[in-house]
Short mmCIF file of C-alpha atoms and ligand atoms in Angstrom, two decimals:
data_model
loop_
_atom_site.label_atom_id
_atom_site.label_comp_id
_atom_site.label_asym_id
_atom_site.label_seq_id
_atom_site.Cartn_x
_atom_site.Cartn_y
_atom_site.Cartn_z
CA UNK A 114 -60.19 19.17 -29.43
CA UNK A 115 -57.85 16.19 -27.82
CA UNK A 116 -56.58 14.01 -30.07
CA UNK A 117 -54.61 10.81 -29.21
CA UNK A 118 -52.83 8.48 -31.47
CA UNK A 119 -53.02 4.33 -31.17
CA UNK A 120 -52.63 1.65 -32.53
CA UNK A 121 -55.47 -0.86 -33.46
CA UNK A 122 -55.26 -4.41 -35.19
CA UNK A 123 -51.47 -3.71 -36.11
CA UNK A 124 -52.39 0.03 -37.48
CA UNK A 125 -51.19 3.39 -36.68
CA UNK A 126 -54.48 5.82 -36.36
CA UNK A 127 -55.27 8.70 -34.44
CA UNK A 128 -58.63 10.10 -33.91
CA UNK A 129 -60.82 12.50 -31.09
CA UNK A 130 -61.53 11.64 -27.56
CA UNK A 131 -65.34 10.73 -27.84
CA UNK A 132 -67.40 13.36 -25.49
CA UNK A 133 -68.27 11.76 -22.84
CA UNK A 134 -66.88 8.14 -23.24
CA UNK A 135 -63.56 6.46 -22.96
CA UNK A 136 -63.52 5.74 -26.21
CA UNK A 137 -61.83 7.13 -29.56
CA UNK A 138 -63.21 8.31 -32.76
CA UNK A 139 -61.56 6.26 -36.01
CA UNK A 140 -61.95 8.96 -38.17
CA UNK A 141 -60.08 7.42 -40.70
CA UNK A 142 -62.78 4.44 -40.77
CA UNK A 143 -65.19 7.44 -41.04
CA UNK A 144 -63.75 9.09 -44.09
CA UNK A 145 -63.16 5.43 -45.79
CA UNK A 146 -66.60 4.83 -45.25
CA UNK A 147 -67.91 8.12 -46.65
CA UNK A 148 -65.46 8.15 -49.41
CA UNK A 149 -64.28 11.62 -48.20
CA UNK A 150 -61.38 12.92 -50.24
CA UNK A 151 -57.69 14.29 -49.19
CA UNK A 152 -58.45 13.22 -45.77
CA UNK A 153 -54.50 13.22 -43.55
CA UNK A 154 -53.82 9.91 -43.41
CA UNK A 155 -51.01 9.92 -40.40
CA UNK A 156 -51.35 12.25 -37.54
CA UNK A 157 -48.37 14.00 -39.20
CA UNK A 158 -50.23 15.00 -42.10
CA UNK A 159 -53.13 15.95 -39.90
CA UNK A 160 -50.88 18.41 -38.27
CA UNK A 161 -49.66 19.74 -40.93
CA UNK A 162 -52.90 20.81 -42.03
CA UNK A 163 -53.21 22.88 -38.54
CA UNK A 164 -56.90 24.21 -37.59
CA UNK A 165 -58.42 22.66 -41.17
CA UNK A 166 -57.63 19.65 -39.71
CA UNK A 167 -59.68 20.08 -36.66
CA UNK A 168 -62.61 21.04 -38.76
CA UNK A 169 -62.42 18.01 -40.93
CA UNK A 170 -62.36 15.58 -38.24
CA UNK A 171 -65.20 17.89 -36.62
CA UNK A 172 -67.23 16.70 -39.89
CA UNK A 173 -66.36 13.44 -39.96
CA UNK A 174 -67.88 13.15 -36.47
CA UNK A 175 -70.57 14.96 -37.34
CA UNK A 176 -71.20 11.99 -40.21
CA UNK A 177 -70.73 9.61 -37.53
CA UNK A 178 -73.50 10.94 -35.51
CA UNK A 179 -75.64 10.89 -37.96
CA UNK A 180 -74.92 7.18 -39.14
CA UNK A 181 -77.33 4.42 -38.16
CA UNK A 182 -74.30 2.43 -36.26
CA UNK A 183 -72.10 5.08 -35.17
CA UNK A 184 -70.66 2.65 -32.82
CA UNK A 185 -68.78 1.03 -36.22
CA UNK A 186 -66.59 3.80 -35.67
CA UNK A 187 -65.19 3.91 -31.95
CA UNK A 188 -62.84 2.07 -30.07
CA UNK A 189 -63.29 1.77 -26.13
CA UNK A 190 -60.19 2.81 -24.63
CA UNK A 191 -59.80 -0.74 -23.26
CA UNK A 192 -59.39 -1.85 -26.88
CA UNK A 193 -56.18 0.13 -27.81
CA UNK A 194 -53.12 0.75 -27.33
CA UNK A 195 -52.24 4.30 -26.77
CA UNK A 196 -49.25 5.73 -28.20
CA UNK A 197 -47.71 8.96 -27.39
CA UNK A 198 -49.87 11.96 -29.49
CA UNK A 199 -46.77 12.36 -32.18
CA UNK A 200 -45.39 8.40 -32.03
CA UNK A 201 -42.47 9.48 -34.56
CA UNK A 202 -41.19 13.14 -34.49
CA UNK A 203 -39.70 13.71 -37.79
CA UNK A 204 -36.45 14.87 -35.83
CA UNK A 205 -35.22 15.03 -32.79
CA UNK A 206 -37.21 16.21 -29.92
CA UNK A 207 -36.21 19.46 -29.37
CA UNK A 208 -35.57 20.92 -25.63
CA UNK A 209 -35.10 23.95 -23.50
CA UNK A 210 -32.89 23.73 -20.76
CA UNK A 211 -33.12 25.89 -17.78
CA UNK A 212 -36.04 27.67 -18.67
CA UNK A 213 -37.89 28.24 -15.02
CA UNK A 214 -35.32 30.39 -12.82
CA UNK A 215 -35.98 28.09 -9.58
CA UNK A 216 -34.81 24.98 -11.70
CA UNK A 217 -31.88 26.99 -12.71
CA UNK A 218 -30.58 27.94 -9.33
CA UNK A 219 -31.43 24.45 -8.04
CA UNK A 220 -29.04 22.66 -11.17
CA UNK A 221 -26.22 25.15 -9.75
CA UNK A 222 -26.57 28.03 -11.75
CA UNK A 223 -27.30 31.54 -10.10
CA UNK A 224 -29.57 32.99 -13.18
CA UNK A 225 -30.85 31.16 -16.12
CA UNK A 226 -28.79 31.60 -19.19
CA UNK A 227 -29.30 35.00 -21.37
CA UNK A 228 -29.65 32.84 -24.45
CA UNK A 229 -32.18 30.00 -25.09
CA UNK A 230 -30.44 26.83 -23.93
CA UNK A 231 -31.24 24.13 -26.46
CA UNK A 232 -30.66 20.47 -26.26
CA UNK A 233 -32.19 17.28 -28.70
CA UNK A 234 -33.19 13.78 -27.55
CA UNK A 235 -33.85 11.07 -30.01
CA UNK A 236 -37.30 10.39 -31.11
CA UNK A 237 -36.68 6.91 -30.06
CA UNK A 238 -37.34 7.88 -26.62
CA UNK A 239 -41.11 8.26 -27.47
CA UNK A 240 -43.06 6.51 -25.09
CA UNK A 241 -46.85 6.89 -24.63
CA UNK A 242 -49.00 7.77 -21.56
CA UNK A 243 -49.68 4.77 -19.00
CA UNK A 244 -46.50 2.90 -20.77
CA UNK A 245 -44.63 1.08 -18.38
CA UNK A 246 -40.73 2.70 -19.00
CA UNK A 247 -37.46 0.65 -18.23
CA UNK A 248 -35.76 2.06 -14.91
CA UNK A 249 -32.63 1.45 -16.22
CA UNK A 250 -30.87 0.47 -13.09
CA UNK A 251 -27.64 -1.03 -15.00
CA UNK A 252 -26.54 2.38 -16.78
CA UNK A 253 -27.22 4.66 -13.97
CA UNK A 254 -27.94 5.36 -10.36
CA UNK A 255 -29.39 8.55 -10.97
CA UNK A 256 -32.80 8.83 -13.52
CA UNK A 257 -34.95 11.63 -13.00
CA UNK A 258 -37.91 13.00 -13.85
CA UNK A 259 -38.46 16.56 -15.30
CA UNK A 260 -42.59 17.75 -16.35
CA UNK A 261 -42.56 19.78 -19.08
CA UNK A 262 -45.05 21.05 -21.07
CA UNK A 263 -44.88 20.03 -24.44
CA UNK A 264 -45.64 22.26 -28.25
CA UNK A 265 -46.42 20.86 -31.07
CA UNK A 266 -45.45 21.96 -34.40
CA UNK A 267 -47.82 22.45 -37.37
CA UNK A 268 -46.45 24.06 -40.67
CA UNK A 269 -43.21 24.06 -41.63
CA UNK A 270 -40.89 27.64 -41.22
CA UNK A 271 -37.65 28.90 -40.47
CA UNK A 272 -37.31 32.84 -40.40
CA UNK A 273 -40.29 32.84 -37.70
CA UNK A 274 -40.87 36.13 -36.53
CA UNK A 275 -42.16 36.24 -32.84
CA UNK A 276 -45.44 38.07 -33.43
CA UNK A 277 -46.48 35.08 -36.19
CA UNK A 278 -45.06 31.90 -33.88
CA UNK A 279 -48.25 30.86 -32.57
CA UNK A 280 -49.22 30.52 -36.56
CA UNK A 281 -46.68 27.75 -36.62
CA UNK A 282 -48.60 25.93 -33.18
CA UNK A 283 -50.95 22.94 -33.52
CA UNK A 284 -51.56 22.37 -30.12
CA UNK A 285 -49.92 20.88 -26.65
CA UNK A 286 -48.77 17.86 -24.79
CA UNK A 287 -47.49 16.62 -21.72
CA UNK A 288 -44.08 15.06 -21.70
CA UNK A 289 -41.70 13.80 -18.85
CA UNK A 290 -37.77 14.97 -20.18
CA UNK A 291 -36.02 11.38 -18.09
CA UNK A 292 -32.54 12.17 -17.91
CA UNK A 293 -29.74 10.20 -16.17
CA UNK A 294 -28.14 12.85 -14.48
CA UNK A 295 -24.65 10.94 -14.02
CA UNK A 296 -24.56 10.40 -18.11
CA UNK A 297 -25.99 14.09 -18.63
CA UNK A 298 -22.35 15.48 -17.56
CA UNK A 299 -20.22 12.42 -18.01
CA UNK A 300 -20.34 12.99 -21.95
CA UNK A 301 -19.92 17.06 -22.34
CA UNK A 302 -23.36 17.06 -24.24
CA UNK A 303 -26.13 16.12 -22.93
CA UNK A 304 -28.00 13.88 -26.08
CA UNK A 305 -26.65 10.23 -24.54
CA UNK A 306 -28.05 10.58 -20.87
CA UNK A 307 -31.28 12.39 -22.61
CA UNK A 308 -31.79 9.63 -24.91
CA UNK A 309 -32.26 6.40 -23.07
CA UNK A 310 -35.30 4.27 -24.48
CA UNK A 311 -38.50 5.53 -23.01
CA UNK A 312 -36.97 8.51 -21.56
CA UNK A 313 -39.66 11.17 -23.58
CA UNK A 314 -43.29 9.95 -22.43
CA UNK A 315 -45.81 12.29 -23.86
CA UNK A 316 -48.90 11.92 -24.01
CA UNK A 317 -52.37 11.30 -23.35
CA UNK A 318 -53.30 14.29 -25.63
CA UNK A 319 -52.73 16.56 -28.18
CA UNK A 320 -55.11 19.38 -26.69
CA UNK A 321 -55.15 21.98 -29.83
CA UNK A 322 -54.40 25.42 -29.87
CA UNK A 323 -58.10 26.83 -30.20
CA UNK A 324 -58.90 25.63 -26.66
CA UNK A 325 -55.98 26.62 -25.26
CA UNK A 326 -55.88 30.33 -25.93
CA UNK A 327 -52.66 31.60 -22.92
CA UNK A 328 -50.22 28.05 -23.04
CA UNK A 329 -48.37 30.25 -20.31
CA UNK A 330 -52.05 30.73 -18.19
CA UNK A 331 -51.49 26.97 -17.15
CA UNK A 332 -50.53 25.20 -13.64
CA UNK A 333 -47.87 22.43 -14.10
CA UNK A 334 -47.31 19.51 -11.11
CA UNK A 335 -45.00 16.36 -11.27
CA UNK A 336 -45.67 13.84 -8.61
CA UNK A 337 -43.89 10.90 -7.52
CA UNK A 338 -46.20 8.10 -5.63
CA UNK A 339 -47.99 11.18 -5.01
CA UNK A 340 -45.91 13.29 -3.17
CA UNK A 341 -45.47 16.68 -4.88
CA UNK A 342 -42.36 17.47 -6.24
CA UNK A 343 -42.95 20.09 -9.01
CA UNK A 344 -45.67 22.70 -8.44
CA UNK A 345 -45.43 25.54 -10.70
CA UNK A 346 -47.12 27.85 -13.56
CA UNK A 347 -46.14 28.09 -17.52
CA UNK A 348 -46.09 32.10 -16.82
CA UNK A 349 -42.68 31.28 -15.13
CA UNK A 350 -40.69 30.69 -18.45
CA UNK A 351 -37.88 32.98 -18.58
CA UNK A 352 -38.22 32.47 -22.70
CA UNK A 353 -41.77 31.88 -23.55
CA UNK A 354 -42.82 30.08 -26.61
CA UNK A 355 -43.00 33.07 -29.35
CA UNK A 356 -39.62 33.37 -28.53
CA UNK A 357 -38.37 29.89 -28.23
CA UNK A 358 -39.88 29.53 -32.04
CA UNK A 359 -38.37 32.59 -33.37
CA UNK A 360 -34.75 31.55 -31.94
CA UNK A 361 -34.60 27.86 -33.05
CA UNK A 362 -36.21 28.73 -36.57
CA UNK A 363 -33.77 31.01 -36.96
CA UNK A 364 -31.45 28.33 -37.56
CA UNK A 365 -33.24 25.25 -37.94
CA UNK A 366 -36.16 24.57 -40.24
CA UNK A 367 -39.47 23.44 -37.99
CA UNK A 368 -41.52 20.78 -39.61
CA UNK A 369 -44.75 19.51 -38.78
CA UNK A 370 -45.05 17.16 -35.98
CA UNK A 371 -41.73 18.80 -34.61
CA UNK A 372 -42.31 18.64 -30.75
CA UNK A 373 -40.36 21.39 -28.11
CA UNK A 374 -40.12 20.85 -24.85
CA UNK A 375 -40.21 23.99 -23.20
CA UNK A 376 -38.49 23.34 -20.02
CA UNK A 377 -38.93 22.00 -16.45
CA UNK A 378 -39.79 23.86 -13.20
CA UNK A 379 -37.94 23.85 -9.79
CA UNK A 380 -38.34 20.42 -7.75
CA UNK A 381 -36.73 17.67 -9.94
CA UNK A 382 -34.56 14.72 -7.93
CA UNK A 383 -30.86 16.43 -8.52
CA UNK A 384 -32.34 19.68 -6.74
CA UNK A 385 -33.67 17.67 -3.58
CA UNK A 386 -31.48 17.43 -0.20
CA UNK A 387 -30.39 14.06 0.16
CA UNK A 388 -31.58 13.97 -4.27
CA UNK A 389 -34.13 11.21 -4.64
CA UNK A 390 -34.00 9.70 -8.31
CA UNK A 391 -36.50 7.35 -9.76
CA UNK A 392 -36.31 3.92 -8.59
CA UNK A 393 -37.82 0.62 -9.97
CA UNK A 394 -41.56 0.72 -9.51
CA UNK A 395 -42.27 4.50 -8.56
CA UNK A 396 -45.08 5.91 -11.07
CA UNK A 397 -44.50 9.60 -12.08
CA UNK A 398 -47.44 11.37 -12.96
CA UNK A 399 -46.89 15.13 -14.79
CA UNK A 400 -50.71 16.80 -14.70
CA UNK A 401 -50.59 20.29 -16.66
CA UNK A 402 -54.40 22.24 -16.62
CA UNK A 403 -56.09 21.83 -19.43
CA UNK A 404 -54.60 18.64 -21.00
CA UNK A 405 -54.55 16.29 -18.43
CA UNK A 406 -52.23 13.57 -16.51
CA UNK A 407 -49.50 12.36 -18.02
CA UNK A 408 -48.61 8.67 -15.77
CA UNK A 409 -45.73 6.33 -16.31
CA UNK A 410 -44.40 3.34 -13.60
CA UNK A 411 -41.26 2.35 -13.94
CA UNK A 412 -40.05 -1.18 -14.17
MG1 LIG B 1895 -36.01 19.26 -19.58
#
């Protein structure tokens, strides 16, 4: 199922893609009109609630089918505005660094590191698909773009064995890690040049986990005004995501609606010869198979 999150006369809902239209589902307009108990009533919630969740909202469509206006309860894409699949992570967006061994070389390291690489940008760099994103051009001369795919977190656990990870998976995104490369390693840490507004676009979808069986079975491609600049495959994480789980919830406690990036392949703006860095009105699209097109401009 893909499931987006907008906004619609000043509220927050979320809600299937409707098969075959661009249009969304308001299943919470659904389950108000039905009177349907314990229905999640943030995306958050939803989540949390994992595959159960995908069932319920399977019903309430079902309901909506069968209604004599089911039309009540869609929006037309052109009606709403789209925000990113998880518009508030419930802490910060956590990120692997140096996880595709081409990237790694082309940053200036010979291997990847032996040990998970882990970074956090603040959720308010949550932008949504098709959201125009500030370029930024006062604080730096050097924003780039890095396609990522994206995991989203369902219950919450720490301890997380490997072999029970996926257990702890909702589903996927696409996101697009901007970093200002002259604050990334200006400031010892990387958080301030990772954390410019808009710099974590994600988005259109949350595809979940049950159509999605391999997440490391999937191409990944960044373009910039359409020329190709990242062209790779998820089966080229040196950590995949069992083991990205079981290492972070070793020491921090996952909660639903937690997002992890799980790294960038070879090809981002730092690694090119002369480097070519995101200027005022290039659009960035990040496609990944299976979810979709991820497309920001920047202004
Ligand atoms: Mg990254």
């Amino acid at each position: 199922m893909k499931i987006l999150s907008f906004r619609f006369e000043g509220k927050t809902l979320f809600g299937p893609k409707v098969k075959r239209e661009e249009a969304v589902w308001n299943v919470l307009s659904i389950a108000e009109a039905y009177d349907v108990p314990n229905f999640p009533q943030t995306i958050i919630e939803g989540v949390a609630a994992g595959l159960d969740f995908v069932e319920q909202i399977r019903q309430l469509v079902e309901r909506a089918l069968a209604d004599d206006n089911p039309n009540r309860f869609k929006h037309a894409f052109t009606d709403i505005e789209w925000l990113a699949p998880i518009p508030r992570t419930p802490k910060n967006i956590l990120c692997v660094g140096k996880n595709y061994a081409e990237h790694a070389a082309e940053m200036g390291g010979d291997l990847p590191p032996e040990k998970l690489m882990i970074f956090t940008k603040s959720p308010t760099t949550i932008a949504a698909d098709q959201e125009d994103l500030p370029s930024h051009e006062e604080k730096t001369d050097s924003l780039d773009y890095e396609g990522e795919l994206a995991v989203i977190i369902s219950k919450k656990g720490r301890n997380i064995p490997k072999q029970l990870a996926y257990d702890y998976v909702f589903g996927y995104t696409i996101a697009n890690d901007i970093t200002a490369r002259d604050i990334q390693t200006a400031h010892g840490q990387f958080f301030l040049g990772k954390s410019f507004d808009g710099a974590c676009p994600m988005g259109p979808y949350i595809v979940t986990k049950d159509e999605i069986p391999n997440a490391h079975n999937l191409s990944i491609v960044t373009k910039v005004n359409d020329d190709v600049r990242q062209n790779d495959h998820t089966s080229s994480m040196v950590f995949k995501i069992d083991e990205i789980i079981e290492v972070v919830s070793r020491y921090v406690t996952l909660e639903p609606g937690d997002v992890v990036l799980t790294g960038t392949p070879a090809g981002v703006g730092k690694g090119m010869n002369p480097p070519a860095f995101i200027k005022k009105g290039d659009t960035v699209k990040v496609s990944i198979e299976g979810i979709g097109t991820l497309v920001n401009r920047f202004v």
